Short mmCIF file of C-alpha atoms and ligand atoms in Angstrom, two decimals:
data_model
loop_
_atom_site.label_atom_id
_atom_site.label_comp_id
_atom_site.label_asym_id
_atom_site.label_seq_id
_atom_site.Cartn_x
_atom_site.Cartn_y
_atom_site.Cartn_z
CA UNK E 1 34.23 -15.11 22.37
CA UNK E 2 33.86 -11.59 21.10
CA UNK E 3 36.30 -9.20 22.74
CA UNK E 4 34.68 -5.80 23.34
CA UNK E 5 36.14 -2.74 25.06
CA UNK E 6 32.90 -0.80 25.22
CA UNK E 7 29.21 -1.52 24.71
CA UNK E 8 27.69 1.02 22.30
CA UNK E 9 24.15 0.86 20.97
CA UNK E 10 23.88 -1.76 18.21
CA UNK E 11 24.31 -0.58 14.62
CA UNK E 12 21.52 -1.43 12.21
CA UNK E 13 21.47 -1.48 8.43
CA UNK E 14 18.54 -0.36 6.26
CA UNK E 15 16.70 -3.60 6.82
CA UNK E 16 17.77 -4.34 10.42
CA UNK E 17 20.40 -6.85 11.56
CA UNK E 18 22.51 -6.58 8.43
CA UNK E 19 25.76 -8.49 8.44
CA UNK E 20 28.29 -9.07 5.68
CA UNK E 21 27.26 -7.19 2.57
CA UNK E 22 29.51 -6.22 -0.31
CA UNK E 23 29.84 -2.64 -1.59
CA UNK E 24 27.93 -3.71 -4.70
CA UNK E 25 25.09 -5.18 -2.67
CA UNK E 26 24.81 -2.07 -0.58
CA UNK E 27 24.75 0.07 -3.73
CA UNK E 28 22.02 -2.07 -5.28
CA UNK E 29 20.01 -1.92 -2.09
CA UNK E 30 20.20 1.87 -2.04
CA UNK E 31 19.08 2.24 -5.70
CA UNK E 32 16.19 -0.21 -5.17
CA UNK E 33 15.17 1.59 -1.97
CA UNK E 34 15.17 4.99 -3.63
CA UNK E 35 13.03 3.63 -6.48
CA UNK E 36 10.63 2.06 -3.96
CA UNK E 37 10.37 5.25 -1.97
CA UNK E 38 10.13 7.77 -4.81
CA UNK E 39 8.15 5.79 -7.38
CA UNK E 40 6.51 2.64 -6.02
CA UNK E 41 5.09 3.79 -2.69
CA UNK E 42 3.37 6.91 -4.10
CA UNK E 43 1.98 5.02 -7.12
CA UNK E 44 0.91 2.07 -4.96
CA UNK E 45 -0.97 4.44 -2.66
CA UNK E 46 -2.73 6.11 -5.59
CA UNK E 47 -3.68 2.78 -7.17
CA UNK E 48 -5.04 1.50 -3.85
CA UNK E 49 -7.73 4.17 -3.99
CA UNK E 50 -8.86 3.39 -7.55
CA UNK E 51 -11.53 1.03 -8.69
CA UNK E 52 -10.23 -2.11 -10.47
CA UNK E 53 -11.26 -0.63 -13.81
CA UNK E 54 -9.57 2.72 -13.12
CA UNK E 55 -6.40 0.89 -12.08
CA UNK E 56 -5.99 -0.56 -15.62
CA UNK E 57 -7.34 2.41 -17.59
CA UNK E 58 -5.25 4.39 -20.05
CA UNK E 59 -4.73 7.16 -17.52
CA UNK E 60 -3.85 4.83 -14.62
CA UNK E 61 -0.57 5.53 -12.78
CA UNK E 62 0.37 1.90 -13.52
CA UNK E 63 1.76 3.04 -16.90
CA UNK E 64 4.03 5.55 -15.17
CA UNK E 65 5.27 2.68 -13.03
CA UNK E 66 6.05 0.57 -16.08
CA UNK E 67 7.87 3.48 -17.80
CA UNK E 68 9.95 4.31 -14.73
CA UNK E 69 10.75 0.64 -14.03
CA UNK E 70 11.97 0.31 -17.58
CA UNK E 71 14.01 3.55 -17.36
CA UNK E 72 15.54 2.50 -14.03
CA UNK E 73 17.15 -0.58 -15.61
CA UNK E 74 16.76 -2.41 -12.31
CA UNK E 75 14.84 -5.22 -14.02
CA UNK E 76 17.32 -5.74 -16.85
CA UNK E 77 16.68 -9.37 -17.85
CA UNK E 78 20.08 -9.68 -19.52
CA UNK E 79 21.88 -8.46 -16.41
CA UNK E 80 19.89 -10.79 -14.15
CA UNK E 81 20.40 -13.67 -16.58
CA UNK E 82 24.16 -13.04 -16.49
CA UNK E 83 24.41 -13.33 -12.70
CA UNK E 84 25.92 -16.42 -11.09
CA UNK E 85 23.59 -18.50 -8.89
CA UNK E 86 25.31 -17.10 -5.82
CA UNK E 87 24.68 -13.54 -7.04
CA UNK E 88 21.05 -14.30 -7.74
CA UNK E 89 20.62 -15.84 -4.26
CA UNK E 90 22.05 -12.67 -2.64
CA UNK E 91 20.97 -9.86 -4.91
CA UNK E 92 17.41 -10.77 -5.98
CA UNK E 93 16.01 -10.78 -2.40
CA UNK E 94 17.76 -7.49 -1.67
CA UNK E 95 15.99 -5.78 -4.61
CA UNK E 96 12.63 -7.50 -4.02
CA UNK E 97 12.50 -6.64 -0.32
CA UNK E 98 13.05 -2.96 -1.07
CA UNK E 99 10.45 -2.97 -3.82
CA UNK E 100 7.88 -4.65 -1.55
CA UNK E 101 8.65 -2.24 1.23
CA UNK E 102 7.50 0.39 -1.35
CA UNK E 103 4.50 -1.50 -2.64
CA UNK E 104 3.90 -5.27 -2.68
CA UNK E 105 1.29 -5.28 -5.47
CA UNK E 106 3.64 -3.38 -7.87
CA UNK E 107 6.50 -5.71 -6.87
CA UNK E 108 4.47 -8.76 -7.82
CA UNK E 109 3.25 -7.00 -10.99
CA UNK E 110 6.85 -6.28 -12.05
CA UNK E 111 7.74 -9.93 -11.56
CA UNK E 112 4.72 -11.53 -13.18
CA UNK E 113 4.99 -9.13 -16.14
CA UNK E 114 8.39 -10.60 -16.92
CA UNK E 115 7.55 -14.30 -16.40
CA UNK E 116 6.75 -15.02 -20.07
CA UNK E 117 9.74 -13.09 -21.41
CA UNK E 118 12.09 -14.78 -18.91
CA UNK E 119 10.74 -18.18 -20.02
CA UNK E 120 11.19 -17.29 -23.69
CA UNK E 121 14.76 -16.07 -23.09
CA UNK E 122 15.46 -19.21 -21.02
CA UNK E 123 14.60 -21.49 -23.98
CA UNK E 124 17.34 -19.86 -26.09
CA UNK E 125 14.93 -20.22 -29.04
CA UNK E 126 15.27 -17.23 -31.38
CA UNK E 127 11.63 -17.43 -32.56
CA UNK E 128 10.27 -17.35 -29.00
CA UNK E 129 12.61 -14.61 -27.90
CA UNK E 130 11.60 -12.46 -30.88
CA UNK E 131 7.88 -13.11 -30.28
CA UNK E 132 7.72 -12.90 -26.45
CA UNK E 133 10.99 -11.32 -25.23
CA UNK E 134 9.49 -7.82 -25.05
CA UNK E 135 5.85 -8.51 -24.27
CA UNK E 136 4.10 -7.87 -20.93
CA UNK E 137 3.10 -11.24 -19.60
CA UNK E 138 1.06 -13.03 -16.98
CA UNK E 139 1.05 -16.49 -15.43
CA UNK E 140 -2.00 -18.62 -16.22
CA UNK E 141 -2.59 -21.58 -13.93
CA UNK E 142 -5.88 -21.51 -12.06
CA UNK E 143 -9.40 -21.86 -13.50
CA UNK E 144 -12.83 -21.40 -11.93
CA UNK E 145 -13.09 -25.12 -11.08
CA UNK E 146 -9.41 -25.76 -10.56
CA UNK E 147 -7.74 -23.74 -7.79
CA UNK E 148 -5.75 -25.81 -5.33
CA UNK E 149 -6.04 -28.76 -7.71
CA UNK E 150 -3.66 -26.95 -10.01
CA UNK E 151 -1.15 -26.65 -7.22
CA UNK E 152 -1.64 -30.34 -6.65
CA UNK E 153 -1.12 -31.52 -10.22
CA UNK E 154 0.70 -34.59 -8.90
CA UNK E 155 -2.43 -35.33 -6.80
CA UNK E 156 -0.67 -36.09 -3.55
CA UNK E 157 -3.43 -34.29 -1.58
CA UNK E 158 -6.51 -35.56 -3.45
CA UNK E 159 -9.06 -37.81 -1.76
CA UNK E 160 -7.78 -41.38 -2.44
CA UNK E 161 -9.51 -42.99 -5.47
CA UNK E 162 -10.91 -39.63 -6.66
CA UNK E 163 -10.50 -37.96 -10.03
CA UNK E 164 -9.63 -34.31 -10.52
CA UNK E 165 -12.37 -32.26 -12.30
CA UNK E 166 -11.85 -31.59 -15.98
CA UNK E 167 -11.56 -27.85 -15.39
CA UNK E 168 -12.53 -25.02 -17.68
CA UNK E 169 -9.50 -24.43 -19.95
CA UNK E 170 -8.52 -27.27 -22.24
CA UNK E 171 -5.95 -27.49 -24.98
CA UNK E 172 -5.77 -30.14 -27.67
CA UNK E 173 -3.07 -30.94 -30.20
CA UNK E 174 -4.20 -30.57 -33.78
CA UNK E 175 -1.33 -31.23 -36.20
CA UNK E 176 1.23 -28.47 -35.76
CA UNK E 177 -1.15 -26.34 -33.69
CA UNK E 178 -2.40 -26.30 -30.15
CA UNK E 179 -6.10 -25.35 -29.93
CA UNK E 180 -7.12 -23.70 -26.62
CA UNK E 181 -10.73 -23.28 -25.42
CA UNK E 182 -12.29 -22.12 -22.18
CA UNK E 183 -11.47 -19.60 -19.46
CA UNK E 184 -9.01 -18.91 -16.72
CA UNK E 185 -9.93 -18.04 -13.15
CA UNK E 186 -10.53 -14.36 -12.35
CA UNK E 187 -7.27 -14.41 -10.45
CA UNK E 188 -4.66 -14.16 -13.22
CA UNK E 189 -2.36 -11.38 -11.98
CA UNK E 190 -1.53 -8.73 -14.54
CA UNK E 191 -4.07 -10.22 -17.01
CA UNK E 192 -5.88 -6.95 -17.70
CA UNK E 193 -2.59 -5.42 -18.86
CA UNK E 194 -0.89 -8.45 -20.39
CA UNK E 195 0.06 -8.94 -24.05
CA UNK E 196 0.80 -12.65 -23.58
CA UNK E 197 0.72 -15.42 -21.00
CA UNK E 198 2.73 -18.30 -19.79
CA UNK E 199 -0.05 -20.86 -19.62
CA UNK E 200 -0.17 -24.28 -17.89
CA UNK E 201 -3.36 -26.16 -18.67
CA UNK E 202 -4.92 -29.55 -19.25
CA UNK E 203 -4.09 -31.01 -22.64
CA UNK E 204 -5.41 -33.76 -24.88
CA UNK E 205 -2.45 -35.10 -26.85
CA UNK E 206 -4.74 -37.54 -28.70
CA UNK E 207 -5.43 -39.94 -25.84
CA UNK E 208 -7.80 -37.84 -23.70
CA UNK E 209 -6.97 -35.38 -20.96
CA UNK E 210 -6.92 -37.87 -18.01
CA UNK E 211 -3.87 -39.73 -16.80
CA UNK E 212 -4.21 -43.23 -15.41
CA UNK E 213 -4.04 -41.94 -11.83
CA UNK E 214 -7.12 -39.67 -12.30
CA UNK E 215 -4.94 -36.58 -12.71
CA UNK E 216 -4.69 -34.57 -15.90
CA UNK E 217 -2.19 -34.38 -18.78
CA UNK E 218 -0.67 -30.89 -18.91
CA UNK E 219 1.01 -28.54 -21.32
CA UNK E 220 3.14 -25.45 -20.77
CA UNK E 221 2.80 -22.94 -23.59
CA UNK E 222 3.44 -19.28 -24.35
CA UNK E 223 0.30 -17.69 -25.73
CA UNK E 224 0.21 -14.28 -27.48
CA UNK E 225 -3.05 -12.37 -26.91
CA UNK E 226 -3.25 -10.96 -30.45
CA UNK E 227 -4.66 -14.18 -31.88
CA UNK E 228 -8.31 -14.66 -33.04
CA UNK E 229 -10.65 -16.03 -30.37
CA UNK E 230 -8.93 -14.32 -27.42
CA UNK E 231 -10.81 -11.94 -25.08
CA UNK E 232 -10.68 -10.58 -21.55
CA UNK E 233 -13.20 -10.21 -18.70
CA UNK E 234 -13.56 -7.22 -16.43
CA UNK E 235 -10.82 -6.58 -13.87
CA UNK E 236 -11.51 -8.08 -10.45
CA UNK E 237 -12.47 -6.02 -7.38
CA UNK E 238 -10.76 -7.50 -4.33
CA UNK E 239 -9.39 -6.90 -0.83
CA UNK E 240 -5.74 -5.76 -0.82
CA UNK E 241 -2.91 -5.76 -3.41
CA UNK E 242 -5.02 -3.35 -5.50
CA UNK E 243 -1.98 -2.30 -7.54
CA UNK E 244 -1.81 -5.87 -8.82
CA UNK E 245 -4.81 -6.11 -11.19
CA UNK E 246 -6.42 -9.50 -11.87
CA UNK E 247 -8.94 -10.71 -14.40
CA UNK E 248 -10.31 -13.59 -16.45
CA UNK E 249 -9.09 -14.53 -19.90
CA UNK E 250 -11.24 -16.27 -22.49
CA UNK E 251 -10.03 -18.57 -25.29
CA UNK E 252 -12.43 -19.54 -28.05
CA UNK E 253 -10.61 -22.14 -30.19
CA UNK E 254 -7.45 -20.06 -30.09
CA UNK E 255 -4.84 -21.71 -32.36
CA UNK E 256 -1.22 -21.46 -31.20
CA UNK E 257 1.67 -22.87 -33.14
CA UNK E 258 3.15 -26.01 -31.46
CA UNK E 259 6.51 -24.21 -31.57
CA UNK E 260 5.20 -22.00 -28.72
CA UNK E 261 4.91 -25.09 -26.44
CA UNK E 262 7.72 -24.78 -23.91
CA UNK E 263 6.91 -27.94 -21.97
CA UNK E 264 5.02 -30.85 -23.54
CA UNK E 265 3.46 -33.95 -21.94
CA UNK E 266 6.25 -35.27 -19.69
CA UNK E 267 7.96 -31.92 -19.22
CA UNK E 268 4.81 -29.92 -18.30
CA UNK E 269 4.74 -30.96 -14.65
CA UNK E 270 8.45 -30.24 -13.87
CA UNK E 271 8.16 -26.91 -15.76
CA UNK E 272 5.04 -25.94 -13.78
CA UNK E 273 6.76 -27.01 -10.57
CA UNK E 274 9.73 -24.76 -11.47
CA UNK E 275 7.55 -21.68 -11.88
CA UNK E 276 5.65 -22.44 -8.67
CA UNK E 277 8.93 -22.89 -6.84
CA UNK E 278 10.13 -19.49 -8.12
CA UNK E 279 6.80 -17.86 -7.34
CA UNK E 280 6.67 -19.09 -3.71
CA UNK E 281 10.27 -17.98 -3.17
CA UNK E 282 9.45 -14.51 -4.51
CA UNK E 283 6.39 -14.32 -2.23
CA UNK E 284 8.55 -14.99 0.83
CA UNK E 285 10.69 -11.88 0.33
CA UNK E 286 7.79 -9.75 -0.92
CA UNK E 287 5.86 -10.39 2.28
CA UNK E 288 9.02 -9.71 4.32
CA UNK E 289 8.97 -6.24 2.71
CA UNK E 290 5.34 -5.69 3.74
CA UNK E 291 6.10 -6.74 7.36
CA UNK E 292 9.09 -4.43 7.51
CA UNK E 293 7.10 -1.45 6.23
CA UNK E 294 4.47 -2.10 8.91
CA UNK E 295 7.12 -2.35 11.65
CA UNK E 296 8.76 0.90 10.58
CA UNK E 297 5.45 2.80 10.56
CA UNK E 298 4.72 1.46 14.06
CA UNK E 299 8.21 2.47 15.28
CA UNK E 300 7.59 6.05 14.21
CA UNK E 301 4.02 6.19 15.54
CA UNK E 302 4.84 4.94 19.03
CA UNK E 303 7.39 7.76 19.42
CA UNK E 304 4.74 10.37 18.48
CA UNK E 305 1.43 9.22 19.92
CA UNK E 306 0.83 10.36 23.51
CA UNK E 307 -1.35 8.37 25.89
CA UNK E 308 -1.02 7.44 29.55
CA UNK E 309 1.09 10.51 30.38
CA UNK E 310 3.55 10.49 27.51
CA UNK E 311 4.61 8.95 24.19
CA UNK E 312 3.33 5.39 24.13
CA UNK E 313 6.82 3.98 23.58
CA UNK E 314 7.48 4.85 27.25
CA UNK E 315 5.10 2.03 28.29
CA UNK E 316 7.03 -1.14 28.90
CA UNK E 317 4.45 -3.37 27.21
CA UNK E 318 4.62 -1.26 24.01
CA UNK E 319 8.42 -1.71 23.81
CA UNK E 320 7.99 -5.46 24.26
CA UNK E 321 5.39 -5.58 21.48
CA UNK E 322 7.59 -3.52 19.21
CA UNK E 323 10.53 -5.85 19.79
CA UNK E 324 8.31 -8.82 18.99
CA UNK E 325 7.49 -7.26 15.62
CA UNK E 326 11.15 -6.55 14.89
CA UNK E 327 12.08 -10.12 15.69
CA UNK E 328 9.30 -11.47 13.46
CA UNK E 329 10.48 -9.30 10.53
CA UNK E 330 14.04 -10.61 11.02
CA UNK E 331 12.67 -14.19 11.07
CA UNK E 332 10.81 -13.55 7.84
CA UNK E 333 13.93 -12.22 6.14
CA UNK E 334 16.00 -15.10 7.49
CA UNK E 335 13.54 -17.62 6.06
CA UNK E 336 13.27 -15.84 2.73
CA UNK E 337 17.00 -15.57 2.23
CA UNK E 338 17.39 -19.19 3.21
CA UNK E 339 14.86 -20.19 0.49
CA UNK E 340 16.81 -18.20 -2.14
CA UNK E 341 20.07 -19.71 -0.91
CA UNK E 342 18.63 -23.21 -0.99
CA UNK E 343 17.05 -22.86 -4.42
CA UNK E 344 20.20 -21.50 -6.03
CA UNK E 345 22.41 -23.89 -4.06
CA UNK E 346 23.49 -27.50 -4.82
CA UNK E 347 20.35 -29.15 -3.31
CA UNK E 348 17.82 -26.85 -4.95
CA UNK E 349 15.64 -25.67 -6.49
CA UNK E 350 12.64 -27.33 -4.87
CA UNK E 351 9.15 -26.30 -3.82
CA UNK E 352 9.85 -27.58 -0.32
CA UNK E 353 12.39 -24.77 0.17
CA UNK E 354 10.10 -22.10 -1.23
CA UNK E 355 6.85 -23.26 0.42
CA UNK E 356 8.57 -23.46 3.80
CA UNK E 357 9.44 -19.77 3.56
CA UNK E 358 6.28 -18.63 1.78
CA UNK E 359 3.84 -20.19 4.28
CA UNK E 360 5.86 -18.91 7.27
CA UNK E 361 6.47 -15.40 6.00
CA UNK E 362 2.95 -14.74 4.73
CA UNK E 363 1.47 -15.89 8.06
CA UNK E 364 3.97 -13.83 10.03
CA UNK E 365 3.41 -10.83 7.76
CA UNK E 366 -0.33 -10.94 8.71
CA UNK E 367 0.66 -11.09 12.41
CA UNK E 368 3.11 -8.17 12.10
CA UNK E 369 0.77 -5.91 10.09
CA UNK E 370 -2.10 -6.75 12.49
CA UNK E 371 0.07 -5.91 15.52
CA UNK E 372 1.26 -2.70 13.88
CA UNK E 373 -2.32 -1.75 13.16
CA UNK E 374 -3.12 -2.42 16.83
CA UNK E 375 -0.30 -0.01 17.86
CA UNK E 376 -2.06 2.71 15.82
CA UNK E 377 -5.28 2.14 17.84
CA UNK E 378 -8.37 3.40 15.98
CA UNK E 379 -6.16 5.33 13.54
CA UNK E 380 -4.89 1.96 12.25
CA UNK E 381 -8.32 1.19 10.85
CA UNK E 382 -8.59 4.40 8.80
CA UNK E 383 -7.43 5.16 5.29
CA UNK E 384 -5.65 8.28 6.67
CA UNK E 385 -2.89 6.01 7.95
CA UNK E 386 -0.83 3.41 6.09
CA UNK E 387 -1.59 0.29 8.19
CA UNK E 388 -5.06 -0.29 6.85
CA UNK E 389 -3.58 -0.82 3.31
CA UNK E 390 -0.64 -2.92 4.50
CA UNK E 391 -2.90 -5.19 6.54
CA UNK E 392 -5.12 -5.78 3.44
CA UNK E 393 -2.05 -6.40 1.24
CA UNK E 394 -0.69 -8.93 3.72
CA UNK E 395 -3.92 -10.86 3.97
CA UNK E 396 -3.88 -11.90 0.30
CA UNK E 397 -0.56 -13.66 0.88
CA UNK E 398 -2.20 -16.55 2.70
CA UNK E 399 -4.00 -17.51 -0.53
CA UNK E 400 -1.99 -16.35 -3.52
CA UNK E 401 0.55 -18.74 -5.18
CA UNK E 402 -0.96 -21.70 -3.38
CA UNK E 403 -3.30 -21.51 -0.40
CA UNK E 404 -1.15 -21.96 2.67
CA UNK E 405 -2.91 -25.02 4.12
CA UNK E 406 -2.58 -26.89 0.79
CA UNK E 407 1.09 -25.89 0.51
CA UNK E 408 1.66 -27.12 4.06
CA UNK E 409 0.00 -30.43 3.25
CA UNK E 410 2.28 -30.86 0.32
CA UNK E 411 5.28 -29.94 2.47
CA UNK E 412 4.37 -32.57 5.07
CA UNK E 413 3.86 -35.20 2.35
CA UNK E 414 7.29 -34.44 0.92
CA UNK E 415 9.00 -34.70 4.32
CA UNK E 416 7.32 -37.98 5.00
CA UNK E 417 8.31 -39.32 1.57
CA UNK E 418 11.95 -38.37 2.17
CA UNK E 419 11.83 -40.30 5.45
CA UNK E 420 10.11 -43.33 3.89
CA UNK E 421 12.58 -43.40 1.03
CA UNK E 422 15.50 -43.22 3.45
CA UNK E 423 14.23 -46.18 5.53
CA UNK E 424 12.60 -48.13 2.72
CA UNK E 425 9.08 -47.74 4.16
CA UNK E 426 5.91 -47.78 2.02
C1 FAD Z 1 -3.78 -12.07 -4.98
C2 FAD Z 1 -3.86 -13.33 -5.80
C3 FAD Z 1 -3.16 -13.42 -6.99
C4 FAD Z 1 -3.25 -14.63 -7.76
N1 FAD Z 1 -2.56 -14.65 -8.93
C5 FAD Z 1 -2.71 -15.73 -9.75
C6 FAD Z 1 -2.05 -15.77 -11.01
O1 FAD Z 1 -1.27 -14.88 -11.38
N2 FAD Z 1 -2.30 -16.82 -11.86
C7 FAD Z 1 -3.17 -17.84 -11.48
O2 FAD Z 1 -3.32 -18.75 -12.25
N3 FAD Z 1 -3.75 -17.84 -10.27
C8 FAD Z 1 -3.58 -16.83 -9.42
N4 FAD Z 1 -4.17 -16.83 -8.17
C9 FAD Z 1 -5.04 -17.90 -7.76
C10 FAD Z 1 -4.50 -18.73 -6.58
O3 FAD Z 1 -3.39 -19.53 -7.02
C11 FAD Z 1 -5.61 -19.58 -5.98
O4 FAD Z 1 -6.55 -18.62 -5.41
C12 FAD Z 1 -5.13 -20.57 -4.94
O5 FAD Z 1 -4.35 -21.52 -5.52
C13 FAD Z 1 -6.30 -21.22 -4.21
O6 FAD Z 1 -7.28 -21.64 -5.10
P1 FAD Z 1 -8.83 -21.27 -4.89
O7 FAD Z 1 -8.88 -19.80 -4.62
O8 FAD Z 1 -9.62 -21.84 -5.96
O9 FAD Z 1 -9.21 -21.99 -3.52
P2 FAD Z 1 -9.72 -23.50 -3.37
O10 FAD Z 1 -8.74 -24.43 -4.00
O11 FAD Z 1 -11.15 -23.61 -3.73
O12 FAD Z 1 -9.58 -23.75 -1.78
C14 FAD Z 1 -10.63 -23.45 -0.84
C15 FAD Z 1 -10.29 -24.05 0.48
O13 FAD Z 1 -10.27 -25.53 0.32
C16 FAD Z 1 -9.08 -26.05 0.93
N5 FAD Z 1 -8.59 -27.17 0.06
C17 FAD Z 1 -8.55 -27.17 -1.30
N6 FAD Z 1 -8.01 -28.35 -1.73
C18 FAD Z 1 -7.67 -29.05 -0.66
C19 FAD Z 1 -7.05 -30.33 -0.45
N7 FAD Z 1 -6.68 -31.10 -1.48
N8 FAD Z 1 -6.85 -30.76 0.84
C20 FAD Z 1 -7.24 -29.98 1.87
N9 FAD Z 1 -7.82 -28.77 1.75
C21 FAD Z 1 -8.02 -28.32 0.52
C22 FAD Z 1 -8.05 -24.93 0.92
O14 FAD Z 1 -7.16 -25.08 2.00
C23 FAD Z 1 -8.92 -23.65 1.00
O15 FAD Z 1 -9.01 -23.19 2.33
C24 FAD Z 1 -4.07 -15.66 -7.33
C25 FAD Z 1 -4.79 -15.57 -6.13
C26 FAD Z 1 -4.71 -14.42 -5.37
C27 FAD Z 1 -5.49 -14.34 -4.10
#
């Protein structure tokens, strides 16, 4: 039992029902929040109004974002690398939620930009660290003819007896070089700005690209974009997340030293799985940040807008709807933190943990932004108010980093397999 002598109004932290947080965590949260408020939100709003080409041009505010992010030291790879797993599980979601509260597209851009460098540093290989440790990166997985199939490299969700398509981007081993030809999908985040990529693609090691089960052999490789045969397509125009530019990348017999391969034949799938697991986890907290921003805007608006004889918060149904949004944001955060905790804990990391949170949070984030937009009435649909942007940003979450239905199928398959293994079923 809790022993109380009085019943005051509940105290809330910056994010809501905050419990035990250390002084250090509160300080980090404050710094990240200030950066999100002063730098990310204004730049995100400006970039939202630009065309895809303007968003990546030399005079785009995206460069100011990169400069200020670098100056802030918040994304210091060495400091993050030096954290214990427990610190990563607690601190990373605190930073990322604040960032995404500021602007989700820029949050994802900051992360994806560092993927190649983090991978290089993670290998401990001096040559790779020297070559890629300071380059802006991107994550190359999908191709025009291989979207969800990339997510399903292990082919658990393919039609029985079928073969995956060959796809559009194929690597082959040629002595001490990997030769890459073809194109990525138009969806590679950060591609228009990137200097290198962490690429996962089909690979012919000398015995064809197909595995016996009709799936494809893979390779994980760091690819610098200053090599002959590399070129880029135009940046993609799309709905939402407009501060996260995407585009196609073309490879015409690009020759990469085999020493840049970070995951060969047998290791490629686990390595890919690791980056997908991290990506889905990151999505879960990013979309929590979007939902919280929407809730906070709605909270302010309902205390200002007058209809039905007074501020709309005085209508009982509006208070109930507001509470429903608050509860959903708390549920998102709870799921996201649980995914970080699981992945950095003794049973993790695993896609099951990340996909559980990613699919729930992105769906709930669409619900919350939609309800917040509804609270704004017609104003919610206009560009004069912030909900229109947040709703568009939220919508992309159902597809990025694995379309939610496909991720859910994979989750269900894993749960069933765990059960079958436990009881010796086939
Ligand atoms: C904002 C954003 C950012 C992105 N960033 C990147 C990035 O940085 N790098 C990168 O490589 N890619 C990126 N992507 C691509 C993303 O990973 C793919 O869009 C996603 O995996 C879905 O692939 P697809 O679009 O080809 O859809 P498809 O795979 O064509 O799916 C179409 C429909 O078919 C259904 N479907 C497909 N396969 C199955 C199946 N086996 N069983 C049942 N139903 C199925 C799906 O549920 C879906 O509704 C990004 C996408 C977005 C939207």
